[in-house]
PDB file of C-alpha atoms in Angstrom:
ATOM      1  CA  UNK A   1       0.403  38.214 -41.188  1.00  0.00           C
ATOM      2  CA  UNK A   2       0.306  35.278 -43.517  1.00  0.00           C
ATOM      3  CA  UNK A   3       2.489  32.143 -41.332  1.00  0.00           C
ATOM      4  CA  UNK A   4       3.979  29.114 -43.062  1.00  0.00           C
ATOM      5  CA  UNK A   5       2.887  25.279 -42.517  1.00  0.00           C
ATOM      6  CA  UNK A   6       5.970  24.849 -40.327  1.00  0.00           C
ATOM      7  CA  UNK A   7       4.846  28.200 -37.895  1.00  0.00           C
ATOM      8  CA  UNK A   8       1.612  26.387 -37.690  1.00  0.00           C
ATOM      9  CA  UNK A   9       2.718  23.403 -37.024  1.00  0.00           C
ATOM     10  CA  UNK A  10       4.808  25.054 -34.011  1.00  0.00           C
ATOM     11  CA  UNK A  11       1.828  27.140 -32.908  1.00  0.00           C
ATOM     12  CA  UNK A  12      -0.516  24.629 -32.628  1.00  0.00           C
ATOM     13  CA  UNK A  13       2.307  22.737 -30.438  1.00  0.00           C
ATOM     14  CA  UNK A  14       2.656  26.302 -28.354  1.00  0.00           C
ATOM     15  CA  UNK A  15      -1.008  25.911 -27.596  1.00  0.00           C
ATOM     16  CA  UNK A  16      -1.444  22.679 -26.739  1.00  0.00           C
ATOM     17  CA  UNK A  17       1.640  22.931 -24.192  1.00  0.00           C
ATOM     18  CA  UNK A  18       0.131  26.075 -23.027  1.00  0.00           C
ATOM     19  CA  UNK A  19      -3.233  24.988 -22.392  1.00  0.00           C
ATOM     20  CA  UNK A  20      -1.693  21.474 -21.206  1.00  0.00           C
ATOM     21  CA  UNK A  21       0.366  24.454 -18.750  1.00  0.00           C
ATOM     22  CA  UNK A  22      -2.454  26.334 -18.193  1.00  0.00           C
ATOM     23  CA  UNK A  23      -5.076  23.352 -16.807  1.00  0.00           C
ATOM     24  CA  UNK A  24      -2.600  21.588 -14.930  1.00  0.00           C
ATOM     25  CA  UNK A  25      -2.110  25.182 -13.207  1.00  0.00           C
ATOM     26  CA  UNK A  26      -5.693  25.324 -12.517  1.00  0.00           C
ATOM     27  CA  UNK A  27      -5.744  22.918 -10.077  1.00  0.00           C
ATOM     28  CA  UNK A  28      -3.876  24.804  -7.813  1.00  0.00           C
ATOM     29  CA  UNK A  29      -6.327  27.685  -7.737  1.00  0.00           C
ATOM     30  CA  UNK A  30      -7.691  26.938  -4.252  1.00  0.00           C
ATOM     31  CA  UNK A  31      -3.808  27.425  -2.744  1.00  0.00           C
ATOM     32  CA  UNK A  32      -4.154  31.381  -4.064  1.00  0.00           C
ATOM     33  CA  UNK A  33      -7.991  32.880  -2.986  1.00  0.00           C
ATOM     34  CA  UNK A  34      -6.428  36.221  -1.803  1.00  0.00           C
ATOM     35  CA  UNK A  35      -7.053  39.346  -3.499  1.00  0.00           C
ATOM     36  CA  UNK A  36      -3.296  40.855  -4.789  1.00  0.00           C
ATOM     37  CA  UNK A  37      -2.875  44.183  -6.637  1.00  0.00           C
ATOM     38  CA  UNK A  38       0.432  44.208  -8.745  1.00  0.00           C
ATOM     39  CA  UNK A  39       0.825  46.614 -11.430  1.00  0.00           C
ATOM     40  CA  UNK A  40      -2.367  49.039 -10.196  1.00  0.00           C
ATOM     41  CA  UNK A  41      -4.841  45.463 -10.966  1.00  0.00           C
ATOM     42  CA  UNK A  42      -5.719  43.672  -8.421  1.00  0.00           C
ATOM     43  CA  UNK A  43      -7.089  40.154  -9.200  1.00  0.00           C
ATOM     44  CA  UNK A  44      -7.032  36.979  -7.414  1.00  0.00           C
ATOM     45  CA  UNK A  45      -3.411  35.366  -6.322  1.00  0.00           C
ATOM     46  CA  UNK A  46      -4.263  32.236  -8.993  1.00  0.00           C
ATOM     47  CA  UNK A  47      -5.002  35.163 -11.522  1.00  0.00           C
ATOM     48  CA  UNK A  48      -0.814  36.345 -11.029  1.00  0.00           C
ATOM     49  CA  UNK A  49       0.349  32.818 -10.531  1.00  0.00           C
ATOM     50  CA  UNK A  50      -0.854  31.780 -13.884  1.00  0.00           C
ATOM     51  CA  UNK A  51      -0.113  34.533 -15.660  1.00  0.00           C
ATOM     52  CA  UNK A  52       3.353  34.028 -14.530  1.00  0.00           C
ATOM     53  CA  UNK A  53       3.697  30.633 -15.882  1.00  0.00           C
ATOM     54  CA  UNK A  54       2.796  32.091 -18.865  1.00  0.00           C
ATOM     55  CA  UNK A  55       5.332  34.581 -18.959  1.00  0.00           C
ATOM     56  CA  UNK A  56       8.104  31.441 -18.354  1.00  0.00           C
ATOM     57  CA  UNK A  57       6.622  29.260 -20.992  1.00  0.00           C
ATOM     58  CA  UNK A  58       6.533  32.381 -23.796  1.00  0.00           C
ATOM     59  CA  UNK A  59       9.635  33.864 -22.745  1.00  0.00           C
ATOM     60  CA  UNK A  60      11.600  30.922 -23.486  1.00  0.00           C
ATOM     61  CA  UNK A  61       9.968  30.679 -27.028  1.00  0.00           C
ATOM     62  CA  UNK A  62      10.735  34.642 -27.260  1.00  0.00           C
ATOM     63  CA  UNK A  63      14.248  34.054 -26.193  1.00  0.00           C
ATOM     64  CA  UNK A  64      14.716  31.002 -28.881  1.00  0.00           C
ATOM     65  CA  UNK A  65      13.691  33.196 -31.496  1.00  0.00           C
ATOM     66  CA  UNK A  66      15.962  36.013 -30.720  1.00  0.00           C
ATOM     67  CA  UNK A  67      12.387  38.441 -29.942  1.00  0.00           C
ATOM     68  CA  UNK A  68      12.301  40.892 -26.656  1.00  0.00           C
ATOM     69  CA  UNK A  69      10.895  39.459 -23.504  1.00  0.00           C
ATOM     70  CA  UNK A  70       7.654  40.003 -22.703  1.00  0.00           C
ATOM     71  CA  UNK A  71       6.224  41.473 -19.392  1.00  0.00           C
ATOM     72  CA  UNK A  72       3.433  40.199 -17.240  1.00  0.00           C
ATOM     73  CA  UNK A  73       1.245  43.719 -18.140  1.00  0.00           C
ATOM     74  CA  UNK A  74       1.439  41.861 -21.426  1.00  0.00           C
ATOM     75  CA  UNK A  75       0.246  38.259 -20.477  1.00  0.00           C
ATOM     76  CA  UNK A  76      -2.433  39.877 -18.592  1.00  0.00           C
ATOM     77  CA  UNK A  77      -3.580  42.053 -21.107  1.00  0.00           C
ATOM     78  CA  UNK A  78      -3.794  38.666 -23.337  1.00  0.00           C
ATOM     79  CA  UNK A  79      -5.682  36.822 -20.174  1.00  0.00           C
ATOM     80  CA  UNK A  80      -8.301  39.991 -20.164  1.00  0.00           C
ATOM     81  CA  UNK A  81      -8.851  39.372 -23.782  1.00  0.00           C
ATOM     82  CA  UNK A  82     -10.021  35.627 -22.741  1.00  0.00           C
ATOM     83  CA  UNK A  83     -11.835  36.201 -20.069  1.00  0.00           C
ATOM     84  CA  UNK A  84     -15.564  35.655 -20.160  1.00  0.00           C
ATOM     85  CA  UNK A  85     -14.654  33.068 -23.243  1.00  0.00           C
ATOM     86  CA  UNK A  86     -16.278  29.821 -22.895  1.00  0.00           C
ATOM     87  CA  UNK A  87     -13.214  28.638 -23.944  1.00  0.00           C
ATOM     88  CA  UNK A  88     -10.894  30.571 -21.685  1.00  0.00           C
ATOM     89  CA  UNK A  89      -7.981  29.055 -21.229  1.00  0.00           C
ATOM     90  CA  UNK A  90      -7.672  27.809 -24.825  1.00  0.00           C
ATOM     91  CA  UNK A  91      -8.260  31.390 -26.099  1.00  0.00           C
ATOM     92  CA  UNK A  92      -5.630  32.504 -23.002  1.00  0.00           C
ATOM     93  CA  UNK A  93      -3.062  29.677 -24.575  1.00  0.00           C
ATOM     94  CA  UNK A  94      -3.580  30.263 -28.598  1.00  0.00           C
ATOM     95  CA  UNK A  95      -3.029  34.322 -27.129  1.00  0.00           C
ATOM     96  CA  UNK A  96       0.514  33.429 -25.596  1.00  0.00           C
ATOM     97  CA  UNK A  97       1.146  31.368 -28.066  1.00  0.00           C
ATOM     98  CA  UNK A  98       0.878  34.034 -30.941  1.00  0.00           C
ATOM     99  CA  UNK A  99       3.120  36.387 -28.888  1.00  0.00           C
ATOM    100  CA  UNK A 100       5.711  33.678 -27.967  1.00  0.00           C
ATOM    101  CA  UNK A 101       6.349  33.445 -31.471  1.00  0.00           C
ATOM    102  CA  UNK A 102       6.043  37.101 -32.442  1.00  0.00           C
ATOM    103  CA  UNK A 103       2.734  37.328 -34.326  1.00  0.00           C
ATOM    104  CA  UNK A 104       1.163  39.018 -31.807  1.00  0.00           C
ATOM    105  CA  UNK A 105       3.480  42.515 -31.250  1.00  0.00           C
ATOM    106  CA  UNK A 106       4.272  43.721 -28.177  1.00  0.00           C
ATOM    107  CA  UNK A 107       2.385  46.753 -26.904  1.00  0.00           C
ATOM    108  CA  UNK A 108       3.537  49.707 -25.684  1.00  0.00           C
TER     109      UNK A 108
END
């Protein structure tokens, strides 16, 4: 998918506000150690909390442009693909950023 100047101008906004989202977030791991299984996954509480904040942030981007809302099985297939990355939680923010504005698809 081929994106104009202006989409990546506002993508390159998404992330920074996401990852800007997504390390302020961070610091509030230690409040959320416990194990929780949602969805048949079970990952640590900070895992769901800020995968959650994700879902807010994109789903009001979704909602602006008039796309379907996404789920959190969706965020946190886009948080599997980052993990292990050096550069997680840029590669987690550029991820919800490309759904957010619909150039990542929703899965099924």
């Amino acid at each position: 998918m081929t994106i104009t100047g202006i989409q990546q101008q506002r993508l390159m906004d998404l992330l920074n506000g996401f990852e800007g989202s997504l390390t302020e977030v961070a610091t509030r791991r230690d409040e959320r150690p416990d194990l929780e299984t949602r969805h048949g996954r079970t990952e640590p509480g900070w895992v769901w909390f800020e995968a959650e904040t994700m879902l807010r942030l994109l789903n009001n981007e979704r909602t602006e442009r008039g796309l379907p809302l996404a789920s959190v099985r969706d965020v946190m297939r886009l948080e599997s693909m980052a993990a292990g990355h050096v550069d997680y939680t840029k590669k987690y923010a550029l991820y919800c950023a490309e759904l957010a504005m619909g150039i990542t698809p929703i899965r099924p």
